[in-house]
Coordinates of C-alpha atoms in Angstrom, one line a residue:
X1 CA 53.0 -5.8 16.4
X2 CA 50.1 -4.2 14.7
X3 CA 47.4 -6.8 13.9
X4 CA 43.7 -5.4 12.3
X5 CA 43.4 -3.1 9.4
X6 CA 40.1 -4.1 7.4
X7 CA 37.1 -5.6 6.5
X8 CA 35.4 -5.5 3.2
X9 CA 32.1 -7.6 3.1
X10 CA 30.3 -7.8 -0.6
X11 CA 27.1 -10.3 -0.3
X12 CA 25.0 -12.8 -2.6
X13 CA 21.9 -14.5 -2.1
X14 CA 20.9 -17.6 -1.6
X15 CA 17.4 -19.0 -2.4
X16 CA 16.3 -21.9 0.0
X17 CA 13.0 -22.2 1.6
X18 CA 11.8 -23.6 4.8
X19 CA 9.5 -25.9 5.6
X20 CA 6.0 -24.7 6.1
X21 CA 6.7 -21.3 4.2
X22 CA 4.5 -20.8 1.0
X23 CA 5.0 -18.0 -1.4
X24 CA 4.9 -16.6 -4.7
X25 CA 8.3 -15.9 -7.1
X26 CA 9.5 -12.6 -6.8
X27 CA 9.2 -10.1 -9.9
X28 CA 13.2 -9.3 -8.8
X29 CA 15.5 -10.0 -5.7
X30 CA 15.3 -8.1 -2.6
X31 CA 18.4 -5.6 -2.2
X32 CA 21.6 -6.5 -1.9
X33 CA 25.4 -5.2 -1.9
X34 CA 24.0 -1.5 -1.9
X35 CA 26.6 1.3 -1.7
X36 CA 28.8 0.2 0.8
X37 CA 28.7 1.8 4.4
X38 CA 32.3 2.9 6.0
X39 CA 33.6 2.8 8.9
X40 CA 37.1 3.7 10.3
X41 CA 39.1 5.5 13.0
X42 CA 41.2 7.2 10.7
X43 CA 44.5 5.0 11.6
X44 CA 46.9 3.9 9.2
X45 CA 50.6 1.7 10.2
X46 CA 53.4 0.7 7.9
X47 CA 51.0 2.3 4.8
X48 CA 48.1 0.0 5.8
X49 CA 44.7 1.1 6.5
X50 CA 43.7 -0.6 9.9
X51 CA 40.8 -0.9 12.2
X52 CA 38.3 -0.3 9.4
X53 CA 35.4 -2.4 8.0
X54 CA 33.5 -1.9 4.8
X55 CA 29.9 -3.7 4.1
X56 CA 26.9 -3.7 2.4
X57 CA 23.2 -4.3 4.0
X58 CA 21.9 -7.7 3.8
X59 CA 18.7 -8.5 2.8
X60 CA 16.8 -11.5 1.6
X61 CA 13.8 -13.8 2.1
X62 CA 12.3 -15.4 5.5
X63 CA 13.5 -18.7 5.4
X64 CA 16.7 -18.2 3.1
X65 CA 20.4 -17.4 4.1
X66 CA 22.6 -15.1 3.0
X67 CA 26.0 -15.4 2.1
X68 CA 28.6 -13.2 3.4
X69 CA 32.2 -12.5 1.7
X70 CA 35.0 -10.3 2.0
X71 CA 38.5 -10.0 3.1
X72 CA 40.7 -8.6 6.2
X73 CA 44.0 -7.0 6.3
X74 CA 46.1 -7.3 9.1
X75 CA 48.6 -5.0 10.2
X76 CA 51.3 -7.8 11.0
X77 CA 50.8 -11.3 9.2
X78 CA 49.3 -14.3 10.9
X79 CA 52.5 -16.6 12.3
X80 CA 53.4 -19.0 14.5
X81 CA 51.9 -17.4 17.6
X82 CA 48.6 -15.4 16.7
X83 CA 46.0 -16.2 14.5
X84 CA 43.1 -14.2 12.9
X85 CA 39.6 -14.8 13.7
X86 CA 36.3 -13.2 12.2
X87 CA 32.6 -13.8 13.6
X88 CA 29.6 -12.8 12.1
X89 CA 26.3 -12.7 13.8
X90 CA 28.2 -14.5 16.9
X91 CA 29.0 -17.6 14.4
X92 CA 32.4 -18.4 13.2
X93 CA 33.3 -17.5 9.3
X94 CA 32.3 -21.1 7.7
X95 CA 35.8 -20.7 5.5
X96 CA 39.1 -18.7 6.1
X97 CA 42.2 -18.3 3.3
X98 CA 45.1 -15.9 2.8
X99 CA 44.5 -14.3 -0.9
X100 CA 47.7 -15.0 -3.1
X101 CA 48.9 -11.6 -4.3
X102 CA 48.1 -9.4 -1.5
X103 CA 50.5 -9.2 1.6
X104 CA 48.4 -9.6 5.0
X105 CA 45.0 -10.1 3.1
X106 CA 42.8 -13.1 4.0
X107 CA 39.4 -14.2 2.6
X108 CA 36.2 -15.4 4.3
X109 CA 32.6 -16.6 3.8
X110 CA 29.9 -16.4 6.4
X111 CA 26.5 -17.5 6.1
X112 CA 23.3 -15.5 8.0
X113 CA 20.5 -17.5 8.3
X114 CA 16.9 -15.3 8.0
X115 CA 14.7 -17.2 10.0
X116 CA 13.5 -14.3 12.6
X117 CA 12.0 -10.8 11.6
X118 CA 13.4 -9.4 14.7
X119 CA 17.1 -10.1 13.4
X120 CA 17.8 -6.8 12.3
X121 CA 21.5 -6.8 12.5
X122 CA 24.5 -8.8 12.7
X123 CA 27.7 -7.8 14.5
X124 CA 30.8 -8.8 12.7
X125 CA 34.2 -8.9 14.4
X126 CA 37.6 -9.8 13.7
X127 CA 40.4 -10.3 16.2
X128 CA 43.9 -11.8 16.2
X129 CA 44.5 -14.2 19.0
X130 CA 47.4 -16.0 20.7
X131 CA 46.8 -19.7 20.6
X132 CA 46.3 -19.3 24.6
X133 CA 43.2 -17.3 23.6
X134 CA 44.8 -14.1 24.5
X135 CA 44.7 -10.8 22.7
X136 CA 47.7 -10.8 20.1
X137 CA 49.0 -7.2 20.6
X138 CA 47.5 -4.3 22.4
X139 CA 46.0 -1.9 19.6
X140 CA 45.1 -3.1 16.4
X141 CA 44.4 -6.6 17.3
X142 CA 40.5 -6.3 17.4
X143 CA 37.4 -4.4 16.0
X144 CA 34.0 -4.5 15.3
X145 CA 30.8 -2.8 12.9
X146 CA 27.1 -3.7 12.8
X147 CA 25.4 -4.6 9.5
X148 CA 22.1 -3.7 9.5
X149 CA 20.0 -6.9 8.2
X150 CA 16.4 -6.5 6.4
X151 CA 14.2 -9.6 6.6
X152 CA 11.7 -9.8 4.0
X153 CA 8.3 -11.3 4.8
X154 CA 6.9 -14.3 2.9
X155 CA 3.3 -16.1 2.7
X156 CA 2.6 -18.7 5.3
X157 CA -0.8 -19.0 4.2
X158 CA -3.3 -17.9 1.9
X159 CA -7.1 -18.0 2.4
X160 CA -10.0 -16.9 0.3
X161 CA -13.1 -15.3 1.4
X162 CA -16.4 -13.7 -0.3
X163 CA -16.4 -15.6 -3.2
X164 CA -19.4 -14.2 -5.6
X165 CA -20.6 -15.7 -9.2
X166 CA -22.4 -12.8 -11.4
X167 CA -24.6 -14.2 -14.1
X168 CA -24.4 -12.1 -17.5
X169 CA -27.3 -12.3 -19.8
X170 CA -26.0 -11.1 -22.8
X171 CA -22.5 -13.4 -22.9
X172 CA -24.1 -16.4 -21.2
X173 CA -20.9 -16.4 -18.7
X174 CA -20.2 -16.0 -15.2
X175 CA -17.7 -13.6 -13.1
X176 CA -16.6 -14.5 -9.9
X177 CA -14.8 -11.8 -6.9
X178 CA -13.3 -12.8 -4.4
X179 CA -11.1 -11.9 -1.8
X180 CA -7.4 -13.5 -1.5
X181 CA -6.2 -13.5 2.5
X182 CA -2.4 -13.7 2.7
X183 CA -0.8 -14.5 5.8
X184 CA 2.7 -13.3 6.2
X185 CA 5.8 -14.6 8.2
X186 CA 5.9 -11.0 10.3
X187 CA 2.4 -11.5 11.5
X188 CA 0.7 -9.4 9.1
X189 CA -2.1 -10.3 6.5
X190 CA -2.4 -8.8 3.3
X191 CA -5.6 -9.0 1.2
X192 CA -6.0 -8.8 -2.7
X193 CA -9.3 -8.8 -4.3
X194 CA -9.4 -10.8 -7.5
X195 CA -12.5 -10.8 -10.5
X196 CA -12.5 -13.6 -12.8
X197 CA -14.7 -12.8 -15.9
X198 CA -16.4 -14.9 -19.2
X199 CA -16.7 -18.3 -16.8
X200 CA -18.7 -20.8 -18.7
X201 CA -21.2 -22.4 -16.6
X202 CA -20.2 -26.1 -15.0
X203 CA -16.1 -25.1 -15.5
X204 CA -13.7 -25.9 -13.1
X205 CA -11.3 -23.2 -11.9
X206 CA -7.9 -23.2 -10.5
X207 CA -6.7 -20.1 -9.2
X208 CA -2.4 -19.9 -8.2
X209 CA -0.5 -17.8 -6.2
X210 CA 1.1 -16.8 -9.6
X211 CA -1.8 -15.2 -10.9
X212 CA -2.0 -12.5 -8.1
X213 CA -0.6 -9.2 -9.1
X214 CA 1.3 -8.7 -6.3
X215 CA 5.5 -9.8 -6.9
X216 CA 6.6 -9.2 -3.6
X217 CA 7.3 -12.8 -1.9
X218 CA 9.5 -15.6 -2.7
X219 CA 8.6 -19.6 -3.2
X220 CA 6.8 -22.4 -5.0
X221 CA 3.3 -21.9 -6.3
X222 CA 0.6 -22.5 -4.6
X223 CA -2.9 -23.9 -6.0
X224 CA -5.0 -21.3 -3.7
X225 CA -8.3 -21.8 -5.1
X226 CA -10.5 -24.9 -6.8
X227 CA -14.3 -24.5 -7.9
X228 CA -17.0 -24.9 -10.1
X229 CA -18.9 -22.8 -11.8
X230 CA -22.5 -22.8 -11.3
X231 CA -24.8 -23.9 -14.0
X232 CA -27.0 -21.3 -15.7
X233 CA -29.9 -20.1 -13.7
X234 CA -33.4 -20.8 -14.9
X235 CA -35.3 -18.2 -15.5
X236 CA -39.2 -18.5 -15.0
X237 CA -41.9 -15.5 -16.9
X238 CA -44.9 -14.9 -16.1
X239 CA -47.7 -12.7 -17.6
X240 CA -48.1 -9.2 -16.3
X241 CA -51.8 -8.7 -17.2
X242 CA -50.7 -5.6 -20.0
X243 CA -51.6 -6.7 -23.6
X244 CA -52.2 -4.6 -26.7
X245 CA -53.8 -5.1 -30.0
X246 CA -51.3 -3.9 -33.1
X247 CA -52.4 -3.8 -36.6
X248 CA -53.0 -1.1 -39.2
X249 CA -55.6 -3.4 -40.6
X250 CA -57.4 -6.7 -39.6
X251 CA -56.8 -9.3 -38.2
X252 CA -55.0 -7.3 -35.1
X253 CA -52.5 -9.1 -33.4
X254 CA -52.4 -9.5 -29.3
X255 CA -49.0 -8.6 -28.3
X256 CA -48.8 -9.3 -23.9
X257 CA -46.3 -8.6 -21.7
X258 CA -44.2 -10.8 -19.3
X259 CA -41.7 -10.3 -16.9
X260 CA -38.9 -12.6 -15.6
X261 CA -37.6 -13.9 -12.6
X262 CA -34.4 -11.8 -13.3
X263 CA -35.8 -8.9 -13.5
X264 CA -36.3 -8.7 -17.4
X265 CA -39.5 -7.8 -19.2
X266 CA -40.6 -8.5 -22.8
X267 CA -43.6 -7.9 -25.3
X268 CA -44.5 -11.3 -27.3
X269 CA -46.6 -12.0 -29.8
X270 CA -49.6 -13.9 -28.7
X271 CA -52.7 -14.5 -31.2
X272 CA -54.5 -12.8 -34.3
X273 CA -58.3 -11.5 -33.7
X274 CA -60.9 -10.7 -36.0
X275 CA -63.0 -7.5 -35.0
X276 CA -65.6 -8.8 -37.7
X277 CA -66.2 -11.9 -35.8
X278 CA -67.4 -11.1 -32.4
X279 CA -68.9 -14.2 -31.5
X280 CA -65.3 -15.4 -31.7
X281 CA -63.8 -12.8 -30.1
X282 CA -65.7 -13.1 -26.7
X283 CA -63.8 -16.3 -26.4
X284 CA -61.0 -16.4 -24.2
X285 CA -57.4 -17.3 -26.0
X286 CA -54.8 -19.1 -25.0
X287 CA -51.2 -20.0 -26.1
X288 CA -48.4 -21.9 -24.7
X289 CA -45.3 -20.2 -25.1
X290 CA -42.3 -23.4 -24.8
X291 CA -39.3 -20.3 -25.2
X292 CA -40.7 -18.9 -21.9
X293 CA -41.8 -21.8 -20.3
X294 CA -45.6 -22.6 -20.5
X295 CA -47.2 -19.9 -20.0
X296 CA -51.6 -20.1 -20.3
X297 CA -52.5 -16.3 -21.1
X298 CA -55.9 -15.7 -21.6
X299 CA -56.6 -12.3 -23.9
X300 CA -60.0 -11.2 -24.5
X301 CA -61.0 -8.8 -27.3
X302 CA -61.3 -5.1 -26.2
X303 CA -60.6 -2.3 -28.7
X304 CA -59.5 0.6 -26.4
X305 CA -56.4 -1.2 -26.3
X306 CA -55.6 -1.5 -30.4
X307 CA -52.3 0.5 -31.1
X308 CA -50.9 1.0 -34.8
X309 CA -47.2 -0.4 -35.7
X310 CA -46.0 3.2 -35.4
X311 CA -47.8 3.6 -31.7
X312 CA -47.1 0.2 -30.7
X313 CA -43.1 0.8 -32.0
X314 CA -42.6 3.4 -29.5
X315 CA -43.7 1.3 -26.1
X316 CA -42.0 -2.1 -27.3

């Protein structure tokens, strides 16, 4: 009696994580029920197809299962004697039926469970048996195919390194860089650098595993980063020692020139003089500038340094 004839395996996933394994959603599932691989031996008994298997690749996330279906054909029908038996992976299909409507066809569902990298393929096998364990007949009773098996690797961990604020003068605002460290279940780290721009100063940020632009890894989301902003740096002035008198006519104005601690410099307007008064132009001015912090600047009057609007226009 001829037993084994085929094996069609068409897969689904099943999302479940592990405990311990952090990651991001996907943008799409990994790949599944690809064109479907072949193998046979070219028999055929009583107009059935035997010792053949048909399957698809499995793939799916660390820490998930995948679920296995398909069907068998038997070249003789299971009876009182023999019955059929299918192993996946070394495991025992978790269900078995005969399919109403097809003579010799039975169902099954396996489950794979992807908790190693280095499972890279499953064995299945189906095999009719006496009830002693024996072999029911002596050429189609048994056969076998590998289905190759790709593990896809999620984030265990995430860490984040070189974290940088940037002050911007002009908006007031902050950007921060940093560096995103992603451990993976295969033993590999990935790294993703991130810029945050237009952070006021004294916010809190929260930074998620969502917000990466990598979509490659399965899970829940994960709150990677918390901090504050700084608060905006003072700047301190101070005078450089250059001043100019501007004016196309008296009184002249003293225009000096200060620098900051960030690297900016600026002309200001300090105090008028009065050529025609000399006795009070040998004294020493001073002004306290509040925008700039207090500044004491003393200017005294010296008229190689008086520039027209036009002359004075072109330095500012």
């Amino acid at each position: 009696m001829k037993k084994f004839s085929a094996v069609i395996i068409a897969g689904s996933l099943v999302f479940s994580m592990g405990t311990g394994v952090m990651a991001k959603g996907p943008a799409k599932e990994p790949a599944a029920n690809s064109n479907p691989i072949i193998q046979e031996d070219g028999r055929n008994t009583n107009g059935i197809g035997t010792a053949q298997i048909t399957f698809a690749p499995i793939s799916g996330y660390y820490g998930t299962s995948q679920v296995v279906s398909g069907e068998v054909v038997i070249d003789g029908a299971r009876d009182d004697l023999a019955n059929l038996y299918i192993t996946v992976g070394g495991q025992s299909v978790d269900k078995m039926w005969a399919i109403p409507g097809k003579s010799k066809t039975y169902g099954f569902i396996a489950t794979v469970a992807l908790t190693s990298h280095d499972l890279t393929s499953v064995e299945v096998i189906a095999e009719t048996k006496f009830h002693n364990g024996q072999k029911a007949g002596k050429v189609h009773s048994n056969n076998s195919s590998i289905v190759e098996v790709e593990v896809l690797p999620v984030v265990t961990k995430y860490a984040v390194n070189n974290q940088n604020f940037v002050w911007d003068e002009e908006t007031g605002t902050y950007s921060l860089t940093f560096t995103v460290e992603k451990m993976l279940s295969n033993g590999e780290i990935e790294e993703e650098d991130v810029t945050l721009d237009e952070l006021n100063p004294g916010e809190i940020v929260n930074y998620t595993s969502d917000e990466l632009q990598d979509e490659n890894y399965f899970g829940e989301t994960v709150n990677i980063l918390t901090i504050e902003v700084p608060a905006a740096p003072v700047v301190v002035f101070e005078w450089t020692g250059d001043y100019v008198f501007v004016g196309d006519s008296q009184p002249y104005h003293a225009w000096v020139k200060i620098k900051g601690s960030n690297g900016t410099t600026e002309w200001v307007k300090h105090a008028a003089f009065n050529p025609y008064n000399p006795n009070d132009n040998q004294l020493i001015k001073t002004k306290v500038y509040s925008e700039y912090g207090n500044i004491m600047i003393p200017v005294e009057w010296d008229e190689s340094k008086v520039l027209t609007v036009e002359q004075f226009n072109k330095i500012k």
